[in-house]
Coordinates of C-alpha atoms in Angstrom, one line a residue:
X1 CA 0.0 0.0 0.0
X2 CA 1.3 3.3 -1.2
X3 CA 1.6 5.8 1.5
X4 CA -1.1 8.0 0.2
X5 CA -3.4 5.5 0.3
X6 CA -2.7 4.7 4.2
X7 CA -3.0 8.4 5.1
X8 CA -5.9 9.6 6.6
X9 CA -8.3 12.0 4.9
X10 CA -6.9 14.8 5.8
X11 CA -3.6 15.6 5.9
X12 CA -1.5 19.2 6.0
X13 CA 1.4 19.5 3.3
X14 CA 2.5 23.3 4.2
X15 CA -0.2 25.4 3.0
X16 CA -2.0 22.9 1.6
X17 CA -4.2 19.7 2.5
X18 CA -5.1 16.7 0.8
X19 CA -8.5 15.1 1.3
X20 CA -9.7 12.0 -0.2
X21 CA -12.8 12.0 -2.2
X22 CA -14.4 8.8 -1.8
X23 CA -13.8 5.6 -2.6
X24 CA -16.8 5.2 0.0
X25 CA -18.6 8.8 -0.3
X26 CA -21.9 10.4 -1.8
X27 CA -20.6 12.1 -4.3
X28 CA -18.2 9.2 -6.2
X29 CA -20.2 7.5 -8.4
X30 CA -19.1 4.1 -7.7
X31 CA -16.1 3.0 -6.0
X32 CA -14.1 6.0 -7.2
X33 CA -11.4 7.6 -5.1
X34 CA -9.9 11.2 -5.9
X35 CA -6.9 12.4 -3.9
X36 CA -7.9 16.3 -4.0
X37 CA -5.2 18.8 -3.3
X38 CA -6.4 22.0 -1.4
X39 CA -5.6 25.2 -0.4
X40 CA -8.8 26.4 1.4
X41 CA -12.1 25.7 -0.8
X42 CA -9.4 25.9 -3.5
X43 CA -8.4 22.7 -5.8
X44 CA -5.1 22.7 -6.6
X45 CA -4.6 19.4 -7.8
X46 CA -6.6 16.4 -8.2
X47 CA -5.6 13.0 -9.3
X48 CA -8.0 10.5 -10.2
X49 CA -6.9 7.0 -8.5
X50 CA -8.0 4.3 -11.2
X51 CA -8.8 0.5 -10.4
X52 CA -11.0 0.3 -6.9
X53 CA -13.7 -2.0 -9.3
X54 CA -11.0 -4.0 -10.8
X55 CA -12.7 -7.2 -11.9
X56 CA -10.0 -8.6 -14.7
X57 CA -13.3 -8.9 -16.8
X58 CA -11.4 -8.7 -20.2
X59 CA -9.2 -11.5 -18.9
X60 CA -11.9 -13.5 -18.2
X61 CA -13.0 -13.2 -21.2
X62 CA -10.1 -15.0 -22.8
X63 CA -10.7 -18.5 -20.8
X64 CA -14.8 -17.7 -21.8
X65 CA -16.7 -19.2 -25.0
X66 CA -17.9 -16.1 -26.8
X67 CA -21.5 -16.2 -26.0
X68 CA -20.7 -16.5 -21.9
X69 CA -19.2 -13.4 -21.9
X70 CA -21.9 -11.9 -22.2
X71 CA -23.1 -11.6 -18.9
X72 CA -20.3 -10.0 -18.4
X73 CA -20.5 -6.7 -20.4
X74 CA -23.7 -6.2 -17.9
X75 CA -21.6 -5.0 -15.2
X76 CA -20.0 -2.6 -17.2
X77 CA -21.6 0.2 -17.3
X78 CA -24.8 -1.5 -15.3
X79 CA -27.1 1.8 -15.9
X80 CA -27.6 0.6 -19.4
X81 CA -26.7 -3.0 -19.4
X82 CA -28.7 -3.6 -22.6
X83 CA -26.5 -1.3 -25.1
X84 CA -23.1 -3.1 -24.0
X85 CA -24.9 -6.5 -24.8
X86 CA -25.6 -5.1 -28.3
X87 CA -22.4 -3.7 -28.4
X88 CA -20.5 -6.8 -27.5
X89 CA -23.1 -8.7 -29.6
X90 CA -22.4 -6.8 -32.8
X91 CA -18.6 -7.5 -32.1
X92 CA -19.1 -10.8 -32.7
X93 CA -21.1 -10.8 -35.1
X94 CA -18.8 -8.5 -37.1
X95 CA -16.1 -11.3 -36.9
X96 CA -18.7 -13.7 -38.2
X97 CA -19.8 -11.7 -40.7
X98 CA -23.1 -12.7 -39.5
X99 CA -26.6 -10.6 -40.6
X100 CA -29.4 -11.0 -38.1
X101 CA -33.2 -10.8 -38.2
X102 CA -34.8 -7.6 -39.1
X103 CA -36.8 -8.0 -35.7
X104 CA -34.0 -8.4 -34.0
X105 CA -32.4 -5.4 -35.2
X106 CA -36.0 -3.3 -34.4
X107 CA -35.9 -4.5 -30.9
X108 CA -32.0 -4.3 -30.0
X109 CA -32.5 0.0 -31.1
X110 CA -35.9 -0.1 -28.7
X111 CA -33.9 -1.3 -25.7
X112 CA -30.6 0.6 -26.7
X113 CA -32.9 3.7 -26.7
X114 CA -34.3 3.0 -23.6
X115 CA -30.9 2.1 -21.7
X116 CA -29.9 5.5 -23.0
X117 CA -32.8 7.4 -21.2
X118 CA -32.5 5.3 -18.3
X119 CA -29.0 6.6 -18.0
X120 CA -29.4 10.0 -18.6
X121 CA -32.2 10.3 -16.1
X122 CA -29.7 8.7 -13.2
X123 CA -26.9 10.9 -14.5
X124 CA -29.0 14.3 -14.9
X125 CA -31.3 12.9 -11.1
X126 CA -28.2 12.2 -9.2
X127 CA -26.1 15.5 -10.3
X128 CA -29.0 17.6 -9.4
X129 CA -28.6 15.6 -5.7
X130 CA -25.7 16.0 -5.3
X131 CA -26.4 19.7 -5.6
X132 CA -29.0 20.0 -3.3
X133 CA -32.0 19.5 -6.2
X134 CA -33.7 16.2 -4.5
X135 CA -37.4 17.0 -6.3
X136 CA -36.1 16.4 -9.9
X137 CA -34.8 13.0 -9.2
X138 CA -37.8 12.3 -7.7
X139 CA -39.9 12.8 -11.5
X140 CA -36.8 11.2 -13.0
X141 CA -36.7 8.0 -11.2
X142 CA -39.9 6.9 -11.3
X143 CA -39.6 7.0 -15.5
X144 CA -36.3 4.3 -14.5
X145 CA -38.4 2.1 -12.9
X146 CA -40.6 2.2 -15.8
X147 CA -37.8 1.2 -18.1
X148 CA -36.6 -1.7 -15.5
X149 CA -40.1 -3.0 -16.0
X150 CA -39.9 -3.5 -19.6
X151 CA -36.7 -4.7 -19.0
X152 CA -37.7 -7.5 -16.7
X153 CA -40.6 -7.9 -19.6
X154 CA -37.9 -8.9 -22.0
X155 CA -35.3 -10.9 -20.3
X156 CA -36.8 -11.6 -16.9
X157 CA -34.0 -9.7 -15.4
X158 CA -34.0 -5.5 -14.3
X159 CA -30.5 -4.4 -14.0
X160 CA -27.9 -7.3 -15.9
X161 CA -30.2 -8.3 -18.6
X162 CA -28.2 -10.8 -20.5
X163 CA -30.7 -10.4 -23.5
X164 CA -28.4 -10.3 -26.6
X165 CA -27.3 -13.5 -28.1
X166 CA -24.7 -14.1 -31.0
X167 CA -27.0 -13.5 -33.9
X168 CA -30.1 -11.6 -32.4
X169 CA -31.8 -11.9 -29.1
X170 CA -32.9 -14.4 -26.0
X171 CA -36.1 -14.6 -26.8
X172 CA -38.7 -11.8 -28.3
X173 CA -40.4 -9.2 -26.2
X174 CA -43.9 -10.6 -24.5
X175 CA -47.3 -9.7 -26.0
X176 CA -47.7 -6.5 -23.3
X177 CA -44.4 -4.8 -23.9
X178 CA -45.4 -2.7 -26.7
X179 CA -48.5 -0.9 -24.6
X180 CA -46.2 -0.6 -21.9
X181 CA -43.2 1.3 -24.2
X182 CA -46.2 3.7 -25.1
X183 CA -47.6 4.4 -22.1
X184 CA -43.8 5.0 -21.1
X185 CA -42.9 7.4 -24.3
X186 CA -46.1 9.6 -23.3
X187 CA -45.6 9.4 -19.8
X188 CA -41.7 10.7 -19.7
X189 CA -42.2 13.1 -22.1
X190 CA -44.5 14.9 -19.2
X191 CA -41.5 14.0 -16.4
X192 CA -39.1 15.7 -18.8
X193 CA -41.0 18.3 -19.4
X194 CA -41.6 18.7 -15.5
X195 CA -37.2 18.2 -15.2
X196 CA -37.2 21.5 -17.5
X197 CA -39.5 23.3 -15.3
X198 CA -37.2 22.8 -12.1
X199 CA -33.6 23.1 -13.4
X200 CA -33.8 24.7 -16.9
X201 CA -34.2 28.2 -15.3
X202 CA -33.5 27.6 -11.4
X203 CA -31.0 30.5 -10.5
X204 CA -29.4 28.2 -8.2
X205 CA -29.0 25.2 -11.2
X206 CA -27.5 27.9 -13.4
X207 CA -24.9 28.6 -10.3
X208 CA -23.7 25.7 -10.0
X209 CA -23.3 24.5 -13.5
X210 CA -22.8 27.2 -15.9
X211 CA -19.3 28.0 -16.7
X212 CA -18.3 25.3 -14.2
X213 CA -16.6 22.7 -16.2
X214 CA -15.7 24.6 -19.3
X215 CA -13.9 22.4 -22.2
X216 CA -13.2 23.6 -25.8
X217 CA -14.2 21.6 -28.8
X218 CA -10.4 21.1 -29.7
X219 CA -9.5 20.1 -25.9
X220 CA -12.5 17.9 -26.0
X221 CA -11.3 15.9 -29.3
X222 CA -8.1 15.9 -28.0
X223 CA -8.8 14.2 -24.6
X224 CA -11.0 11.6 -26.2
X225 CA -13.7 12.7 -25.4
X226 CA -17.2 11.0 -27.0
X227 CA -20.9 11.1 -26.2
X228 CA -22.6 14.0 -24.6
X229 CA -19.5 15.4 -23.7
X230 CA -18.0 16.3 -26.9
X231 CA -21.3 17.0 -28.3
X232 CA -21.9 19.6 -25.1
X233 CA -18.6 20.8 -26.4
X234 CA -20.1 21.5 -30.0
X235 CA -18.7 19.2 -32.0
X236 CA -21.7 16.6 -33.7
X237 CA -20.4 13.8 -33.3
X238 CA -22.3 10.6 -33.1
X239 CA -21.7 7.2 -34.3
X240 CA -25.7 6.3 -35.3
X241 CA -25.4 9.1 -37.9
X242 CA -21.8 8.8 -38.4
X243 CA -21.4 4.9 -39.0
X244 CA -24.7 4.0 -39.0
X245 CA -25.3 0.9 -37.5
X246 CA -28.4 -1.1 -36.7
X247 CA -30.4 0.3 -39.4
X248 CA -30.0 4.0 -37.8
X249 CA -29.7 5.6 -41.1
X250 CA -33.6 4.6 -41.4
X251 CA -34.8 7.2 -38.3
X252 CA -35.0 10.3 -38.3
X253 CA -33.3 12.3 -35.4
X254 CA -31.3 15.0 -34.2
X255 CA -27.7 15.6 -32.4
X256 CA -28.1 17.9 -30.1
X257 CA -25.0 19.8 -29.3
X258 CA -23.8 22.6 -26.8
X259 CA -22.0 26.1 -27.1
X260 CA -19.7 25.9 -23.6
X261 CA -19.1 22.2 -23.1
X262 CA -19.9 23.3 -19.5
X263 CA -22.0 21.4 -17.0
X264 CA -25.0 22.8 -17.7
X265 CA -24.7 22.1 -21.6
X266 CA -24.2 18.6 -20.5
X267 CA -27.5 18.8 -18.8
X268 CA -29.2 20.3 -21.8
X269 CA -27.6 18.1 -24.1
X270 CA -29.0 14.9 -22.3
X271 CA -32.2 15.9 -22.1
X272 CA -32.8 16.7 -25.5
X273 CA -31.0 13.4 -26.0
X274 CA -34.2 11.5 -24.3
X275 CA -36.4 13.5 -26.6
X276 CA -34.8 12.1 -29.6
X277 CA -34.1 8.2 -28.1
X278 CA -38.4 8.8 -27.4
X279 CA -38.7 9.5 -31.2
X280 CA -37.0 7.1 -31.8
X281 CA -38.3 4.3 -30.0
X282 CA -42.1 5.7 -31.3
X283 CA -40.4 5.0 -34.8
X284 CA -39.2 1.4 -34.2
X285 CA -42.3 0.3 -32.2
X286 CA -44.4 1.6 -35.4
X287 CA -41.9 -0.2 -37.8
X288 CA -41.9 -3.3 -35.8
X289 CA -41.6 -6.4 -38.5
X290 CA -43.0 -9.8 -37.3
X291 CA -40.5 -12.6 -37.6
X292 CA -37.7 -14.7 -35.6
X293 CA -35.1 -12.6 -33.3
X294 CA -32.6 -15.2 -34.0
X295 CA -30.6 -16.7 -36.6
X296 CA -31.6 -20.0 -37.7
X297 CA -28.2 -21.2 -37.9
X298 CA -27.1 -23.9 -35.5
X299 CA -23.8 -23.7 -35.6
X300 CA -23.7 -20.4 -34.5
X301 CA -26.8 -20.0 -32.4
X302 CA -28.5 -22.8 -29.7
X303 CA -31.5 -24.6 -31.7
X304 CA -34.9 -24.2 -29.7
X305 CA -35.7 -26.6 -26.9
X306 CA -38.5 -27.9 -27.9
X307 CA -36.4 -29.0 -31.5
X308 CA -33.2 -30.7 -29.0
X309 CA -35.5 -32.9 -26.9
X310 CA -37.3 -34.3 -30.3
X311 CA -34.6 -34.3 -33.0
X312 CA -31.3 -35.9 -32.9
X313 CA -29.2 -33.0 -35.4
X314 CA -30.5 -30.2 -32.9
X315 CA -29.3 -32.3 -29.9
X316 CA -25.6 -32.5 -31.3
X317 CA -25.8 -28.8 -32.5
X318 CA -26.6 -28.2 -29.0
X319 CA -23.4 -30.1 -27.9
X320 CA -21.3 -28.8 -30.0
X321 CA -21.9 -25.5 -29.0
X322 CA -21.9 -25.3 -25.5
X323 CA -18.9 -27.7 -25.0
X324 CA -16.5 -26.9 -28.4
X325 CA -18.4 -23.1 -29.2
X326 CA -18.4 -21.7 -32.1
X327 CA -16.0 -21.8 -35.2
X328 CA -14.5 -18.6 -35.7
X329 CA -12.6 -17.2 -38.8
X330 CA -9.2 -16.4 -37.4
X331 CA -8.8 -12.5 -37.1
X332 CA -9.2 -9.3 -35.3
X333 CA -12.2 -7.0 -35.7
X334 CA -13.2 -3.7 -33.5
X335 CA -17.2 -2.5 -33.2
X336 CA -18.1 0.5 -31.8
X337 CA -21.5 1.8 -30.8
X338 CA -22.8 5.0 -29.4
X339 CA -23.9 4.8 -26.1
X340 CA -25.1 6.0 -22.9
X341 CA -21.6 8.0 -22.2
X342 CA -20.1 7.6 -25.5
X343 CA -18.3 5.1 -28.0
X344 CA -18.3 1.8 -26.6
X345 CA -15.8 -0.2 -28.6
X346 CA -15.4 -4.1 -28.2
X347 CA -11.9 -4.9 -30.0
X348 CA -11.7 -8.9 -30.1
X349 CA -8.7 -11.0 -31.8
X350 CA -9.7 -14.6 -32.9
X351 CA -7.1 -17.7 -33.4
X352 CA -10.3 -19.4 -34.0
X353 CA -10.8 -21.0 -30.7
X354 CA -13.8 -21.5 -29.0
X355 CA -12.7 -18.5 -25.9
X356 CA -11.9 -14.9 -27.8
X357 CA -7.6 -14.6 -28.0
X358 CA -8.0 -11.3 -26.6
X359 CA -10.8 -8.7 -25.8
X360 CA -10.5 -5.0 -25.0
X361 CA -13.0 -2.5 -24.2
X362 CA -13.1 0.9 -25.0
X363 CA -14.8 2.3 -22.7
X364 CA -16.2 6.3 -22.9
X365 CA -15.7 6.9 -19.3
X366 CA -11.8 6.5 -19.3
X367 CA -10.5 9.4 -21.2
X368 CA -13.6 12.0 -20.1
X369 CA -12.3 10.7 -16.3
X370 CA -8.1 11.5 -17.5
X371 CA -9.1 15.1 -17.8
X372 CA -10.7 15.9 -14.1
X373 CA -7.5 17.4 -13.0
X374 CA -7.6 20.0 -16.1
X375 CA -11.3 20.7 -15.7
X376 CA -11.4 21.8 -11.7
X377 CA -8.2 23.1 -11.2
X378 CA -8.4 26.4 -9.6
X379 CA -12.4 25.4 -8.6
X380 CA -13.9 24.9 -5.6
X381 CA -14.8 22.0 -4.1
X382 CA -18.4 22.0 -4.7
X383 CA -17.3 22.4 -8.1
X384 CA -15.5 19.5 -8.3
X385 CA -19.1 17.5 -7.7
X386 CA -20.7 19.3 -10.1
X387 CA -17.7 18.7 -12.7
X388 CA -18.1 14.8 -11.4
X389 CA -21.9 14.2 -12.3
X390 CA -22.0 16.1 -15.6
X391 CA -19.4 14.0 -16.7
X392 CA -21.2 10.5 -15.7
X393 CA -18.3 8.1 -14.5
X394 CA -19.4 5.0 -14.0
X395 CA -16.7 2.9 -12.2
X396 CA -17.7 -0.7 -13.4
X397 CA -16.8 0.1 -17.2
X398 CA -14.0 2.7 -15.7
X399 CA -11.8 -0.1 -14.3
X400 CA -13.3 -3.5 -16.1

């Protein structure tokens, strides 16, 4: 243990004092620690101390067949489980040059949509918590729950879904999921709306977020930075209109983008960003094609139950998969989609194994994190918490 870390939380270095912001503390989101330097209300320095979630889950994913690593990506970014199972998904299936169902396709951008409000409302709902707005998160959580339920509806599960499988889905969405979604797309229109009313203009919202945070465009890009970040920043960046994937060239919908790249463009950013994942659920539920959500090929996906206890082919299919896996073309390939917090890259190398050679994740939260040092130097500390929510860390895709 360095001696930093066996220090206690506050500790005098001449005119200054360091203070530890979490691991363990109400304003870390997650099992983040920041070693804050101080003089007065002053920061001075602060270092971001990476690896308190630490899983080794890209390791694991080496001694792992390709479809039980899936379970895995949930506990990445666990606010919206459901966009890194498409994400890891569509890795895959990119190595095996695989095309999937139409329906599976419409339903993957319905949940992907929905993970994406569900983490903008905990990101926007816990920021305004942390600085002293508790009513907002109030309206905002009780959409989330909302979005768990249809979550459950799908895949039985609320928070690690599991629902993606190599070449579509676990199973198709029950017979009450699309009255549900538009009761929800009416209903959270009127929450945002009622967000808008206590933030948008509250004096004290506009205190502790505006110019509070500031990045350029070029400082942005230059950090890494993806998602509603950069866009906050003003660059329009997005990876559904820049490498369309999914059949996202098909909807219509805007990228919202900022002036300031401050906190409270952030905030404005996101919430125009649920407007547009709303239109375009609306759009994919009215577009919704009947059909399979899987591929029909055995030796890449499991055949049906019902076809392994009657036919002898399915039965060995069946074997073969879950004790020799799949047959991958040797290779590398990297996938990206745009979610919650930004590009979510899955980078896999094949030596055409059953387990993956190698798997690395890029996640968004990693480079936006680097640069917490540059954005509240010379800030207070109360700035320092605002700087933390707008930017959205979530620890478990932080330190895999």
């Amino acid at each position: 243990m360095t001696p930093q870390a066996a220090s206690p939380s506050l500790q005098p270095l001449g005119e200054r004092m360091i203070v530890n912001m979490g691991p363990s503390h109400p304003v870390t989101h997650g099992t983040l620690r920041i070693i804050l330097e101080l003089e007065g209300e002053q920061v001075m320095k602060a270092t971001p101390d990476i690896g308190y979630l630490h899983r080794g889950v890209e390791k694991l994913g080496e001694h792992l067949s390709y479809a039980q690593f899936i379970p895995l990506t949930d506990r990445l970014n666990y606010c919206s489980s459901m966009q890194n199972n498409v994400g890891y998904a569509m890795a895959v299936e990119k190595l095996l040059d695989l095309q999937i169902p139409k329906r599976a396709e419409q339903i993957r951008v319905i949940v992907s949509e929905l993970a994406r409000i569900g983490d903008h409302l905990v990101c926007i709902g816990i920021n305004a918590v942390d600085l002293g707005a508790f009513s907002a998160f109030l309206y905002l959580f009780k959409e989330r729950e909302t979005i768990y339920d249809l979550f459950e509806m799908a895949s039985g599960q609320r928070l690690h879904t599991s629902f993606t499988r190599i070449g579509g889905l676990f199973r198709d969405v029950p017979e009450g999921f699309v009255p549900l979604c538009r009761q929800f797309i009416e209903s959270c229109h009127r929450s945002i709306d009622e967000m808008e009313a206590l933030l948008t203009r509250n004096p004290i919202w506009h205190d502790r977020t505006r110019g509070v945070g500031v990045i350029s465009a070029e400082d942005a890009i230059n950090w890494g930075y993806t998602g509603p970040c950069l866009r906050a920043a003003g660059v329009p960046q997005d990876l559904r209109k820049a490498q369309p994937y999914l059949g996202y060239d098909e909807y219509a919908f805007d990228i919202p983008i900022g002036t300031s790249g401050d906190v409270y463009d952030r905030y404005l950013v996101r919430t125009e960003e649920m407007r547009q994942s709303l239109s375009i659920v609306t759009q994919a539920l009215d577009r919704l094609e009947p059909g399979p959500v899987l591929v029909e090929d055995y030796k890449v996906a499991l055949p049906p139950k019902e076809k392994v206890y009657t036919r002898m082919e399915s039965l060995i299919h069946h074997f073969k998969l879950v004790m020799h896996g799949m047959e991958t073309p040797v290779g590398e390939v990297y996938s990206a989609t745009e979610a919650a917090n930004g590009e979510l890259g899955f980078y896999l190398v094949s030596d055409g194994g059953k387990s993956p050679y190698r798997i690395h994740v890029r996640p968004p939260c990693f480079p936006i994190f680097s640069s917490f040092d540059a954005q509240v130097k010379g800030r207070l500390i109360a700035d320092a918490v605002s700087v933390l929510g707008g930017m959205n860390i979530i620890a478990g895709e932080l330190d895999r």
